[in-house]
Short mmCIF file of C-alpha atoms in Angstrom, two decimals:
data_model
loop_
_atom_site.label_atom_id
_atom_site.label_comp_id
_atom_site.label_asym_id
_atom_site.label_seq_id
_atom_site.Cartn_x
_atom_site.Cartn_y
_atom_site.Cartn_z
CA MET M 609 -28.04 -24.10 8.45
CA THR M 610 -29.12 -24.09 12.10
CA THR M 611 -32.28 -26.21 12.32
CA ASP M 612 -34.42 -27.44 15.19
CA VAL M 613 -34.25 -31.24 14.79
CA ARG M 614 -37.71 -31.68 16.37
CA THR M 615 -39.62 -29.28 14.13
CA GLY M 616 -37.41 -28.94 11.09
CA VAL M 617 -37.64 -25.15 11.46
CA ARG M 618 -34.53 -23.00 11.38
CA ALA M 619 -33.66 -21.97 14.93
CA ASP M 620 -33.38 -18.25 15.66
CA LEU M 621 -31.59 -17.76 18.97
CA TYR M 622 -31.79 -13.98 18.79
CA PRO M 623 -35.14 -12.63 17.57
CA THR M 624 -35.11 -9.03 16.32
CA ARG M 625 -36.89 -6.59 14.00
CA GLY M 626 -40.29 -7.56 15.44
CA THR M 627 -43.18 -5.54 16.79
CA ALA M 628 -41.40 -4.62 20.03
CA GLU M 629 -37.95 -4.54 21.58
CA MET M 630 -36.98 -7.61 23.57
CA ILE M 631 -33.99 -8.74 25.62
CA THR M 632 -32.57 -12.24 25.06
CA PRO M 633 -29.80 -13.54 27.35
CA ARG M 634 -26.68 -14.45 25.42
CA GLN M 635 -26.82 -18.10 24.33
CA ASP M 636 -23.19 -18.37 23.21
CA PRO M 637 -19.74 -18.30 24.81
CA VAL M 638 -17.69 -15.11 24.68
CA ILE M 639 -14.32 -16.89 24.56
CA TRP M 640 -14.64 -19.98 22.36
CA SER M 641 -11.15 -21.45 22.75
CA ALA M 642 -10.37 -23.98 25.46
CA PRO M 643 -8.75 -22.65 28.66
CA GLY M 644 -4.99 -22.41 28.16
CA ALA M 645 -5.18 -22.52 24.37
CA PRO M 646 -2.08 -20.91 22.86
CA GLY M 647 -2.25 -17.47 21.31
CA PRO M 648 -1.00 -13.89 21.56
CA VAL M 649 -3.64 -12.75 24.11
CA PRO M 650 -2.57 -13.16 27.78
CA VAL M 651 -4.96 -15.01 30.09
CA LYS M 652 -5.68 -11.83 32.07
CA ASP M 653 -6.73 -9.99 28.91
CA LEU M 654 -8.95 -12.89 27.85
CA GLN M 655 -10.65 -12.74 31.24
CA GLY M 656 -11.21 -9.02 30.76
CA PHE M 657 -12.64 -9.65 27.31
CA GLU M 658 -15.02 -12.25 28.75
CA ARG M 659 -16.16 -9.78 31.42
CA ASP M 660 -16.25 -6.49 29.50
CA GLY M 661 -16.51 -7.53 25.87
CA PHE M 662 -13.34 -5.76 24.73
CA LEU M 663 -9.59 -5.57 25.08
CA THR M 664 -7.07 -2.95 24.02
CA VAL M 665 -3.52 -3.19 22.69
CA ASP M 666 -1.45 -0.05 23.17
CA GLN M 667 0.73 -0.70 20.14
CA LEU M 668 -0.43 -3.38 17.73
CA ILE M 669 1.50 -1.97 14.77
CA THR M 670 4.65 0.17 14.80
CA PRO M 671 4.88 3.86 13.86
CA ASP M 672 6.54 2.92 10.56
CA GLU M 673 3.68 0.53 9.81
CA VAL M 674 1.15 3.21 10.73
CA ALA M 675 2.75 5.52 8.17
CA VAL M 676 2.49 2.85 5.45
CA HIS M 677 -1.16 2.11 6.18
CA HIS M 678 -2.12 5.77 6.52
CA ALA M 679 -0.50 6.54 3.18
CA GLU M 680 -2.49 3.69 1.64
CA LEU M 681 -5.70 5.08 3.16
CA ASP M 682 -4.92 8.48 1.65
CA ARG M 683 -4.20 6.89 -1.73
CA LEU M 684 -7.49 5.00 -1.75
CA ILE M 685 -9.74 7.91 -0.81
CA ALA M 686 -8.01 10.15 -3.40
CA ASP M 687 -8.52 7.63 -6.21
CA PRO M 688 -11.53 8.64 -8.38
CA ALA M 689 -12.15 4.99 -9.29
CA VAL M 690 -12.38 4.02 -5.62
CA ARG M 691 -14.68 6.94 -4.86
CA ALA M 692 -16.99 5.90 -7.71
CA ASP M 693 -17.06 2.27 -6.56
CA GLU M 694 -20.16 1.09 -4.68
CA ARG M 695 -17.88 0.01 -1.84
CA SER M 696 -17.20 3.66 -1.00
CA ILE M 697 -19.65 5.47 1.29
CA ILE M 698 -19.88 9.24 0.92
CA GLU M 699 -20.77 11.71 3.70
CA PRO M 700 -24.18 13.20 2.81
CA THR M 701 -23.24 16.76 3.79
CA SER M 702 -19.54 17.21 3.02
CA GLN M 703 -19.50 14.72 0.11
CA LYS M 704 -16.21 13.37 1.44
CA VAL M 705 -15.45 9.65 1.55
CA ARG M 706 -16.68 8.27 4.88
CA SER M 707 -15.75 4.58 4.50
CA VAL M 708 -14.33 2.16 1.95
CA PHE M 709 -15.51 -1.44 2.33
CA GLU M 710 -13.81 -4.73 1.41
CA VAL M 711 -10.52 -2.93 1.71
CA HIS M 712 -8.57 -6.16 2.14
CA ARG M 713 -9.62 -7.13 -1.40
CA ILE M 714 -8.77 -3.86 -3.11
CA SER M 715 -5.48 -3.18 -1.33
CA GLU M 716 -2.49 -5.49 -0.93
CA VAL M 717 -1.32 -3.38 2.02
CA PHE M 718 -4.49 -4.04 4.00
CA ALA M 719 -4.63 -7.66 2.81
CA ARG M 720 -1.26 -8.26 4.46
CA LEU M 721 -2.51 -6.64 7.66
CA VAL M 722 -5.51 -8.98 7.80
CA SER M 723 -3.29 -12.06 7.61
CA ASP M 724 -0.69 -10.68 10.06
CA GLU M 725 -0.48 -13.08 13.01
CA ARG M 726 -0.68 -10.16 15.45
CA VAL M 727 -4.16 -9.56 14.04
CA VAL M 728 -5.63 -12.86 12.88
CA GLY M 729 -3.96 -14.80 15.70
CA ARG M 730 -5.98 -12.90 18.30
CA ALA M 731 -9.17 -13.59 16.36
CA ARG M 732 -8.47 -17.33 16.21
CA GLN M 733 -7.71 -17.40 19.94
CA ILE M 734 -10.94 -15.61 20.90
CA LEU M 735 -13.16 -17.54 18.48
CA GLY M 736 -11.51 -20.94 18.94
CA SER M 737 -11.31 -21.83 15.25
CA ASP M 738 -10.08 -20.75 11.86
CA VAL M 739 -11.64 -17.47 10.80
CA TYR M 740 -12.61 -15.62 7.64
CA VAL M 741 -13.20 -11.91 7.03
CA HIS M 742 -16.90 -11.13 7.28
CA GLN M 743 -16.27 -7.44 6.64
CA SER M 744 -13.40 -4.98 6.34
CA ARG M 745 -13.31 -1.24 5.82
CA ILE M 746 -11.36 1.93 6.40
CA ASN M 747 -13.23 4.64 8.31
CA VAL M 748 -11.90 8.08 7.46
CA LYS M 749 -13.80 10.44 9.81
CA PRO M 750 -12.04 13.69 8.84
CA GLY M 751 -12.21 16.78 11.04
CA PHE M 752 -14.78 19.54 10.95
CA GLY M 753 -18.06 17.73 10.80
CA ALA M 754 -17.66 14.02 10.05
CA SER M 755 -20.76 12.32 11.39
CA GLY M 756 -20.69 9.59 14.01
CA PHE M 757 -22.14 6.09 14.22
CA TYR M 758 -25.21 5.83 16.44
CA TRP M 759 -25.49 3.24 19.26
CA HIS M 760 -25.94 -0.30 17.96
CA SER M 761 -24.89 -3.92 18.29
CA ASP M 762 -23.11 -5.12 15.16
CA PHE M 763 -24.43 -8.63 15.70
CA GLU M 764 -28.02 -7.38 15.58
CA THR M 765 -27.41 -6.26 12.00
CA TRP M 766 -25.21 -9.18 11.01
CA HIS M 767 -27.81 -11.63 12.35
CA ALA M 768 -30.84 -9.85 10.91
CA GLU M 769 -29.44 -8.85 7.52
CA ASP M 770 -26.42 -11.12 6.87
CA GLY M 771 -27.58 -14.35 8.53
CA LEU M 772 -24.84 -14.95 11.13
CA PRO M 773 -26.51 -17.55 13.38
CA ASN M 774 -24.35 -17.24 16.50
CA MET M 775 -22.28 -14.68 18.38
CA ARG M 776 -18.95 -16.01 17.18
CA ALA M 777 -17.44 -12.94 15.52
CA VAL M 778 -14.98 -10.34 16.76
CA SER M 779 -13.98 -6.92 15.45
CA VAL M 780 -10.74 -4.99 15.65
CA SER M 781 -10.37 -1.26 15.15
CA ILE M 782 -6.76 -0.26 14.49
CA ALA M 783 -6.06 3.45 14.88
CA LEU M 784 -4.21 5.14 12.02
CA THR M 785 -4.47 8.56 13.70
CA GLU M 786 -4.46 9.68 17.31
CA ASN M 787 -7.71 8.86 19.09
CA HIS M 788 -8.40 11.84 21.35
CA ASP M 789 -11.30 12.12 23.78
CA THR M 790 -12.70 14.87 21.56
CA ASN M 791 -12.55 13.65 17.95
CA GLY M 792 -15.39 11.15 17.81
CA GLY M 793 -13.80 8.12 19.43
CA LEU M 794 -15.30 4.68 19.96
CA MET M 795 -17.60 4.25 22.97
CA ILE M 796 -18.66 0.86 24.37
CA MET M 797 -20.97 -0.12 27.21
CA PRO M 798 -18.84 -2.69 29.12
CA GLY M 799 -20.70 -5.94 29.74
CA SER M 800 -23.49 -5.14 27.31
CA HIS M 801 -22.41 -8.09 25.16
CA LYS M 802 -23.98 -10.50 27.66
CA SER M 803 -27.57 -9.61 26.58
CA PHE M 804 -29.03 -9.30 23.10
CA LEU M 805 -31.34 -6.37 22.45
CA GLY M 806 -33.77 -7.28 19.70
CA CYS M 807 -34.98 -4.10 18.00
CA ALA M 808 -38.46 -3.15 16.84
CA GLY M 809 -39.50 -2.53 13.24
CA GLU M 810 -39.14 -4.38 9.95
CA THR M 811 -36.05 -4.17 7.76
CA PRO M 812 -36.70 -2.04 4.65
CA LYS M 813 -35.62 -3.33 1.25
CA ASP M 814 -31.99 -2.37 0.48
CA ASN M 815 -31.67 -0.99 4.00
CA TYR M 816 -27.87 -1.01 3.73
CA LYS M 817 -27.93 1.93 1.30
CA LYS M 818 -29.26 4.14 4.09
CA SER M 819 -27.84 2.43 7.18
CA LEU M 820 -24.19 2.79 6.10
CA LYS M 821 -24.69 6.57 6.16
CA MET M 822 -27.25 6.87 8.98
CA GLN M 823 -28.40 3.95 11.13
CA ASP M 824 -32.20 3.57 11.35
CA ALA M 825 -33.44 -0.04 11.30
CA GLY M 826 -31.80 -1.95 14.13
CA THR M 827 -31.44 1.16 16.30
CA PRO M 828 -32.33 0.74 20.00
CA SER M 829 -34.84 3.06 21.64
CA ASP M 830 -33.73 5.88 23.94
CA GLU M 831 -35.34 4.03 26.85
CA ALA M 832 -33.42 0.81 26.18
CA LEU M 833 -30.13 2.67 25.75
CA THR M 834 -30.66 4.58 28.98
CA LYS M 835 -31.22 1.35 30.90
CA LEU M 836 -28.12 -0.23 29.36
CA ALA M 837 -25.99 2.82 30.10
CA ASP M 838 -27.25 2.99 33.69
CA ARG M 839 -26.43 -0.69 34.16
CA HIS M 840 -23.08 -0.88 32.36
CA GLY M 841 -21.67 2.63 32.06
CA ILE M 842 -19.85 3.95 28.99
CA LYS M 843 -16.15 3.52 28.19
CA LEU M 844 -14.48 5.96 25.75
CA PHE M 845 -11.39 4.68 23.95
CA THR M 846 -8.40 6.91 23.32
CA GLY M 847 -4.92 6.03 22.16
CA ARG M 848 -2.10 6.79 19.82
CA ALA M 849 -1.88 5.73 16.21
CA GLY M 850 -1.02 2.03 16.05
CA SER M 851 -3.17 1.10 19.04
CA ALA M 852 -6.10 -1.28 18.64
CA THR M 853 -9.38 -2.16 20.29
CA TRP M 854 -10.86 -5.64 19.98
CA PHE M 855 -14.54 -6.00 20.81
CA ASP M 856 -17.21 -8.68 20.82
CA CYS M 857 -19.80 -8.63 18.04
CA ASN M 858 -22.66 -7.95 20.48
CA CYS M 859 -21.18 -4.97 22.36
CA MET M 860 -23.43 -1.92 22.38
CA HIS M 861 -21.21 0.76 20.89
CA GLY M 862 -21.16 3.97 18.89
CA SER M 863 -19.19 7.15 18.26
CA GLY M 864 -19.93 10.84 18.14
CA ASP M 865 -19.43 13.44 15.42
CA ASN M 866 -15.95 14.81 14.88
CA ILE M 867 -16.10 18.60 14.97
CA THR M 868 -12.44 19.04 15.86
CA PRO M 869 -9.69 19.82 13.31
CA TYR M 870 -8.15 16.42 13.98
CA PRO M 871 -9.15 13.40 11.88
CA ARG M 872 -9.86 10.01 13.41
CA SER M 873 -9.11 7.32 10.87
CA ASN M 874 -8.92 3.58 11.43
CA VAL M 875 -9.02 0.23 9.71
CA PHE M 876 -11.84 -2.00 10.88
CA ILE M 877 -11.77 -5.79 10.39
CA VAL M 878 -14.49 -8.28 11.35
CA PHE M 879 -13.42 -11.90 11.76
CA ASN M 880 -16.08 -14.62 11.89
CA SER M 881 -15.56 -18.27 12.75
CA VAL M 882 -15.62 -20.64 9.78
CA GLU M 883 -17.99 -22.70 11.97
CA ASN M 884 -20.45 -19.77 12.06
CA ALA M 885 -20.80 -19.15 8.32
CA ALA M 886 -23.55 -16.80 7.20
CA GLU M 887 -26.90 -18.31 6.32
CA GLU M 888 -29.95 -16.55 4.89
CA PRO M 889 -30.95 -13.33 6.74
CA PHE M 890 -33.00 -13.88 9.89
CA ALA M 891 -34.95 -10.61 9.63
CA ALA M 892 -34.48 -9.01 6.22
CA PRO M 893 -36.00 -9.55 2.77
CA ALA M 894 -32.64 -10.24 1.08
CA ARG M 895 -28.94 -10.59 1.74
CA ARG M 896 -26.76 -7.49 1.80
CA PRO M 897 -24.06 -7.28 -0.92
CA GLU M 898 -21.01 -9.43 -0.38
CA PHE M 899 -18.71 -6.44 0.07
CA ILE M 900 -20.61 -5.74 3.32
CA GLY M 901 -21.37 -9.31 4.44
CA ALA M 902 -19.02 -11.87 2.92
CA ARG M 903 -20.16 -15.17 1.41
CA ASP M 904 -16.62 -16.39 0.83
CA PHE M 905 -15.80 -18.40 3.93
CA THR M 906 -12.19 -19.21 3.00
CA PRO M 907 -10.03 -19.16 6.16
CA VAL M 908 -7.46 -16.42 6.50
CA ARG M 909 -3.97 -17.83 6.10
#
């Protein structure tokens, strides 16, 4: 637990869910490994990640591997037992599967992907330590009306509701379908990871049941988002199946609805440093379930 040695009170570096929004300068590094530390990410890309909060890989997995993982996604969402599991999130309008959480625990195919050195090696290099999976999921986002994910910082939620004390987590979104500029792709405000936007309003009990379908608590105001967008701009990510986007836990990001005929499906993995293990929530009445915010801190091997 992170504790102020002078007062004995747990330190909260990033206050949120209070009476008003507030900006806190980032207190943590972006790249945690020492300069020149070995790993699969070139120095130039690490510098870009430090500056912008993200990096892209044009082909992280091969077309044959994409086919294997896409077939596994299709198998999971077609399985009635998976659909009935609490780890599956259903679209409110279409009643189609929107996401399946803890996918690396229910699928050997995705478990192997998590431990693939092309994936976990980049996480170790960025975070400068062994890592564990804080969260994993497949996002299906089928065509003709799949809803988007409103603007948010993942760390704001993981800090407030899961108890991650520091910004020492990184996410990767691996495309299993083509990411067009029209089918609800990921958008990030470059450089927004350097400031923490604490949101207004208390966290309702069992907030995750609503937030996984429609974000409410932890959502920035229109005014704050406008200022961030004016300052940083907005980057839209496109790419073929097999490409990947890595982004810092505090990037302001979101995605729009998909009203095209073309699905946008991906596998999403969050790696957290073993030296940044989750504590008690900083701004919520209780922990979220472990399939959303892990309490098993075993390093990925």
